[in-house]
Short mmCIF file of C-alpha atoms in Angstrom, two decimals:
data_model
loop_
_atom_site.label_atom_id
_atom_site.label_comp_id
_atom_site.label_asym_id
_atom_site.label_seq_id
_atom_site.Cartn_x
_atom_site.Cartn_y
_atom_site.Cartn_z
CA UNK V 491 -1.26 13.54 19.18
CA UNK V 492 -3.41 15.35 21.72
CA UNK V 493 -2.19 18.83 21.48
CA UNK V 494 -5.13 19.81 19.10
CA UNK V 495 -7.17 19.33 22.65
CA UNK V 496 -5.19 20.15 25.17
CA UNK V 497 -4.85 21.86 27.65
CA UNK V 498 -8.82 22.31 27.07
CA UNK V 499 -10.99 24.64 29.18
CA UNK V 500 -10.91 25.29 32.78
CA UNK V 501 -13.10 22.55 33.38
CA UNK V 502 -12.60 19.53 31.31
CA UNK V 503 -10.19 18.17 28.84
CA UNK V 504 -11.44 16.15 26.04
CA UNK V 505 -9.29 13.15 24.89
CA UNK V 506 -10.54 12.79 21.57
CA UNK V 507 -7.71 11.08 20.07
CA UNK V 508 -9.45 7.80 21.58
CA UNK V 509 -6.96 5.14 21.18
CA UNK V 510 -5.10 6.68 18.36
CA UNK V 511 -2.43 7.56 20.97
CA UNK V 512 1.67 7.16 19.73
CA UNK V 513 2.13 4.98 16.55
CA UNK V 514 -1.40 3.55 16.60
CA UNK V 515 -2.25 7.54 15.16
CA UNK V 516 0.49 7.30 12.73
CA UNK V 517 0.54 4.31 11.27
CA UNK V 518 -3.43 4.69 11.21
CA UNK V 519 -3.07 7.41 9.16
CA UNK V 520 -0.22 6.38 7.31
CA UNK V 521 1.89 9.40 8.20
CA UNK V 522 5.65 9.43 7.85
CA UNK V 523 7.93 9.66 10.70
CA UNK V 524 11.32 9.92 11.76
CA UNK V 525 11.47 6.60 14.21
CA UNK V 526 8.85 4.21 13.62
CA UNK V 527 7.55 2.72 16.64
CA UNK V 528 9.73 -0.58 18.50
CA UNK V 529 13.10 0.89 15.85
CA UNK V 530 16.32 0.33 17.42
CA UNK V 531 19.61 0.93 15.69
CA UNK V 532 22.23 -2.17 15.30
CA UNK V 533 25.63 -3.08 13.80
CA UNK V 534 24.28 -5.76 12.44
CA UNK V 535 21.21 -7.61 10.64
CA UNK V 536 18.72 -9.94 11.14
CA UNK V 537 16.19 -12.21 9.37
CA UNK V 538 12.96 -13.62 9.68
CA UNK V 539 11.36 -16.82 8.46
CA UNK V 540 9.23 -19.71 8.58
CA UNK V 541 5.93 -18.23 10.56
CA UNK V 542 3.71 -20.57 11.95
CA UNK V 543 0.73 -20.01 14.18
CA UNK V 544 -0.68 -22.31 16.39
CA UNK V 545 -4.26 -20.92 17.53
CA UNK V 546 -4.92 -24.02 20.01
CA UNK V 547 -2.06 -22.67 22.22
CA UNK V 548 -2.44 -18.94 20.73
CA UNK V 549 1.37 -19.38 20.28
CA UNK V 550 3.44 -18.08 17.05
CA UNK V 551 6.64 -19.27 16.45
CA UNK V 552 9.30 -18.25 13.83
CA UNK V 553 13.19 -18.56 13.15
CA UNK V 554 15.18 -15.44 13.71
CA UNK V 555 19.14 -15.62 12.13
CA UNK V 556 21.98 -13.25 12.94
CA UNK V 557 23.08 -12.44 9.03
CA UNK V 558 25.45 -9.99 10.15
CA UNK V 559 28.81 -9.42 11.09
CA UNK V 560 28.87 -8.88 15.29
CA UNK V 561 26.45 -10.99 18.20
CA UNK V 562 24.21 -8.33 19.45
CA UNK V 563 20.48 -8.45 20.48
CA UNK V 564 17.01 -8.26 18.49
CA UNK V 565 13.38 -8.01 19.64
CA UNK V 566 10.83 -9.69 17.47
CA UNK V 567 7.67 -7.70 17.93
CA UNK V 568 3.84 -9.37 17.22
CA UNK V 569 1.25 -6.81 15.34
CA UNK V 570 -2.22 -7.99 14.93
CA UNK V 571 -4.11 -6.49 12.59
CA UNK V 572 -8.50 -6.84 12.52
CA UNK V 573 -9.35 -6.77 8.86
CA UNK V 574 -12.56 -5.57 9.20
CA UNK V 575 -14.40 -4.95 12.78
CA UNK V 576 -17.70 -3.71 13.33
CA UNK V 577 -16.04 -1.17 15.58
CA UNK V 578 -13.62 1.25 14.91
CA UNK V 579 -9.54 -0.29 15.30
CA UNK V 580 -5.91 1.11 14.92
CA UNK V 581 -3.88 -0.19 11.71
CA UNK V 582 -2.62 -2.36 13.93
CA UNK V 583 -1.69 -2.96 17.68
CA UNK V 584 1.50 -4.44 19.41
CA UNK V 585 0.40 -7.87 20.95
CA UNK V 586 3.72 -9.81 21.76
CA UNK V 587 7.45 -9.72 21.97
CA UNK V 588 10.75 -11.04 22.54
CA UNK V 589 14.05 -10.22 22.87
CA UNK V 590 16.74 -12.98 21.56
CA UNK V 591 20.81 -12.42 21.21
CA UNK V 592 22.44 -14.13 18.73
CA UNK V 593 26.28 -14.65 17.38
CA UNK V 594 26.93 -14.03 13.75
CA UNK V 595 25.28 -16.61 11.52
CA UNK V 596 23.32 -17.87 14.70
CA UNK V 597 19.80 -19.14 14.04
CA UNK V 598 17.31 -19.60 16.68
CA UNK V 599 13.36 -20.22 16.99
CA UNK V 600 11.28 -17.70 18.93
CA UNK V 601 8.19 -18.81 20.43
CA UNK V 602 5.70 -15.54 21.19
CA UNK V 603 2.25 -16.48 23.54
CA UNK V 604 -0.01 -14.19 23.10
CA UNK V 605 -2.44 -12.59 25.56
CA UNK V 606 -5.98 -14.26 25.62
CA UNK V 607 -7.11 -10.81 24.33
CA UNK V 608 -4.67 -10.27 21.47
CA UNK V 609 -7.70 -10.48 19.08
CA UNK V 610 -10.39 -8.78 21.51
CA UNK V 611 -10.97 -4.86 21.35
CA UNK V 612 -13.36 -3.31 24.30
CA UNK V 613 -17.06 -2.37 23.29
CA UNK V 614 -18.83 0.21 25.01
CA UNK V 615 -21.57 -1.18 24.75
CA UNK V 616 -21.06 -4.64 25.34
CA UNK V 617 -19.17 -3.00 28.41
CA UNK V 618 -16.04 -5.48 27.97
CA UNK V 619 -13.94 -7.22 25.60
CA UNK V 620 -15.32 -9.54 22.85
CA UNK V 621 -13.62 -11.21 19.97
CA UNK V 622 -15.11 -10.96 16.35
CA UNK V 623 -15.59 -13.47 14.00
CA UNK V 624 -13.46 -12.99 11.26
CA UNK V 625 -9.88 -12.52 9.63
CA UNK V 626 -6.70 -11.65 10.83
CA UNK V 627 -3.56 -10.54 9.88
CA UNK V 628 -0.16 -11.66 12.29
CA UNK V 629 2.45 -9.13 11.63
CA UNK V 630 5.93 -9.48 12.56
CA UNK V 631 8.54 -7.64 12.13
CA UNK V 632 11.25 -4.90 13.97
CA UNK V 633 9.04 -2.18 13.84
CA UNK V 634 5.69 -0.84 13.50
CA UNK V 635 6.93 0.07 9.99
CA UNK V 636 9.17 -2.89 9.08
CA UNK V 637 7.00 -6.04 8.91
CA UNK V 638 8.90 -9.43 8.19
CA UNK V 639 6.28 -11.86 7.95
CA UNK V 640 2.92 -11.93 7.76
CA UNK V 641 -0.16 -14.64 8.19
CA UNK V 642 -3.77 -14.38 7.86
CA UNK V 643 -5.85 -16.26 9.57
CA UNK V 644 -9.18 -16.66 9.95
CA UNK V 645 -10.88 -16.83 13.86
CA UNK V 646 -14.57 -17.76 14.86
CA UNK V 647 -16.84 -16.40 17.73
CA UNK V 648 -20.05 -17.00 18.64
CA UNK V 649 -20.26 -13.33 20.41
CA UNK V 650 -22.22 -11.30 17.88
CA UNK V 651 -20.36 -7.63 18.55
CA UNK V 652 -23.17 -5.33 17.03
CA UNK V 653 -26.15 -3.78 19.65
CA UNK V 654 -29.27 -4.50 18.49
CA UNK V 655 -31.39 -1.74 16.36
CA UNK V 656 -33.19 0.40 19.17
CA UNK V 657 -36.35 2.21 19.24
CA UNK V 658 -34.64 5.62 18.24
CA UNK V 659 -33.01 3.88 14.86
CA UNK V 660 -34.81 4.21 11.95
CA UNK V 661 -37.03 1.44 10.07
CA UNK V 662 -33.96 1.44 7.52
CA UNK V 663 -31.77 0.33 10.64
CA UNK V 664 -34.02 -2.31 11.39
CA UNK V 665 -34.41 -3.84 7.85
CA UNK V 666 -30.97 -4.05 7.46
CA UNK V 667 -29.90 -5.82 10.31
CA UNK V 668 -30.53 -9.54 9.80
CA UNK V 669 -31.79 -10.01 13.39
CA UNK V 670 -34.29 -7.58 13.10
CA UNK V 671 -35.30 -7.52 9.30
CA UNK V 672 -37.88 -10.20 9.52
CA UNK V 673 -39.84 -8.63 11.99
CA UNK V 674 -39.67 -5.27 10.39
CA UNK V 675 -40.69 -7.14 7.59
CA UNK V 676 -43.58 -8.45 8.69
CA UNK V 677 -44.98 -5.21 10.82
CA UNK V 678 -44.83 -2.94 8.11
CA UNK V 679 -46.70 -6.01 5.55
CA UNK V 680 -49.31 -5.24 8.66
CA UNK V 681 -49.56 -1.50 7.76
CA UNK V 682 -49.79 -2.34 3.72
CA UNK V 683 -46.66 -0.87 3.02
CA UNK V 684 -43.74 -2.21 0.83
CA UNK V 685 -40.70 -0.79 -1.07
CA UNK V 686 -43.34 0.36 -4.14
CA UNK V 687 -45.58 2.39 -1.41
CA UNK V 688 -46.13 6.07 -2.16
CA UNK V 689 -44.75 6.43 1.38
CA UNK V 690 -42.08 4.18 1.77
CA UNK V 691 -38.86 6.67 1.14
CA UNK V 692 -40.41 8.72 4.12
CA UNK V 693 -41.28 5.71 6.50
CA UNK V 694 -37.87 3.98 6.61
CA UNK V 695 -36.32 7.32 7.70
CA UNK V 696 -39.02 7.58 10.25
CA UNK V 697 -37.13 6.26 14.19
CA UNK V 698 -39.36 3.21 15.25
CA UNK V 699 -40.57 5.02 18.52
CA UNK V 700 -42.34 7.08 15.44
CA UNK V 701 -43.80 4.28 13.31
CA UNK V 702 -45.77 2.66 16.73
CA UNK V 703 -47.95 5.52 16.61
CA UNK V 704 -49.41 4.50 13.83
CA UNK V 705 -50.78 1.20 16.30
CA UNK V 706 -51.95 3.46 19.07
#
């Protein structure tokens, strides 16, 4: 929801809802509503089974059966969830879908390509999309709410999403990243300091642009 921000000032308007915009916010949050997102009402019923993924083609496939009484129309909708991202992500995000009609006791299998960026999110400061390593959960289901079927897998990327420590982070910053911990490391073995130092609470807290003083 944006109405906490809007209409703003006379000037500007500030969209701080980000991408939290429509179900992303509430199933984020985990707030109940009325209609969950992608929930159509039906006189009849369907099921889902047998989820298979195939990440060479990116393709999903699953079988879809009528178990109801009258032919009438469902669309299978594709979540993907990040289970952990360096950067913040919705719950989960609508990446696929298809819409299949089927007579009573029909059975059919639906095939769902998804988009080359189903697993990407945009980084500001990568300025563009990336892909991070790690796992992921396939939702499907016939709502944002009412998930089917579900598969984790895993996904590997040689794109390392995090920017690198800076000269405003602190020495903590830089110890902690693994990129940059060996030369921190080593600079402050150079000043004769280590974690039993005297001074050590107060120099990791100190922003690097600080500590280079100390070589001037």
């Amino acid at each position: 929801p944006s109405y906490g921000n809007f209409p703003g000032d006379k000037i500007d308007v500030v969209y701080s809802e980000g991408i939290l915009t429509g179900y992303r916010y509430y199933d984020t949050k985990k707030l109940p509503v009325q209609y969950p997102f992608g929930h159509g009402m039906s006189y009849t019923s369907f099921s889902y089974a047998d989820l298979e993924f195939d990440e060479g083609q990116n393709t999903l496939s699953l079988k879809v059966r009528n178990t109801g009484m009258f032919p009438r129309q469902e669309v299978v909708q594709v979540y993907i969830r990040d289970v952990k991202s360096y950067g913040f992500r919705p719950d989960k995000e609508l990446k696929g879908y298809a819409k299949i009609y089927l007579q009573p006791n029909e059975e059919k299998q639906v095939k769902i390509k998804l988009h080359d960026r189903a697993f990407a999110y945009y980084l500001t400061h990568m300025k563009g999309f990336a892909v991070e390593a790690g796992a992921f959960d396939i939702l499907v289901g016939a709502s944002s709410r009412d998930i089917r079927l579900k598969k984790r897998i895993h996904i590997d990327s040689d794109v390392d999403v995090r920017p690198l420590p800076t000269m405003e982070d602190t020495v903590n910053d830089w110890l902690e990243d693994d990129r940059t911990k060996g030369k921190m490391t080593s600079l402050l073995n150079q000043m004769g300091i280590d974690e039993y130092s005297p001074y050590y609470g107060l120099m990791i807290g100190m922003p690097m642009s600080k500590v280079l003083w100390f070589f001037k």
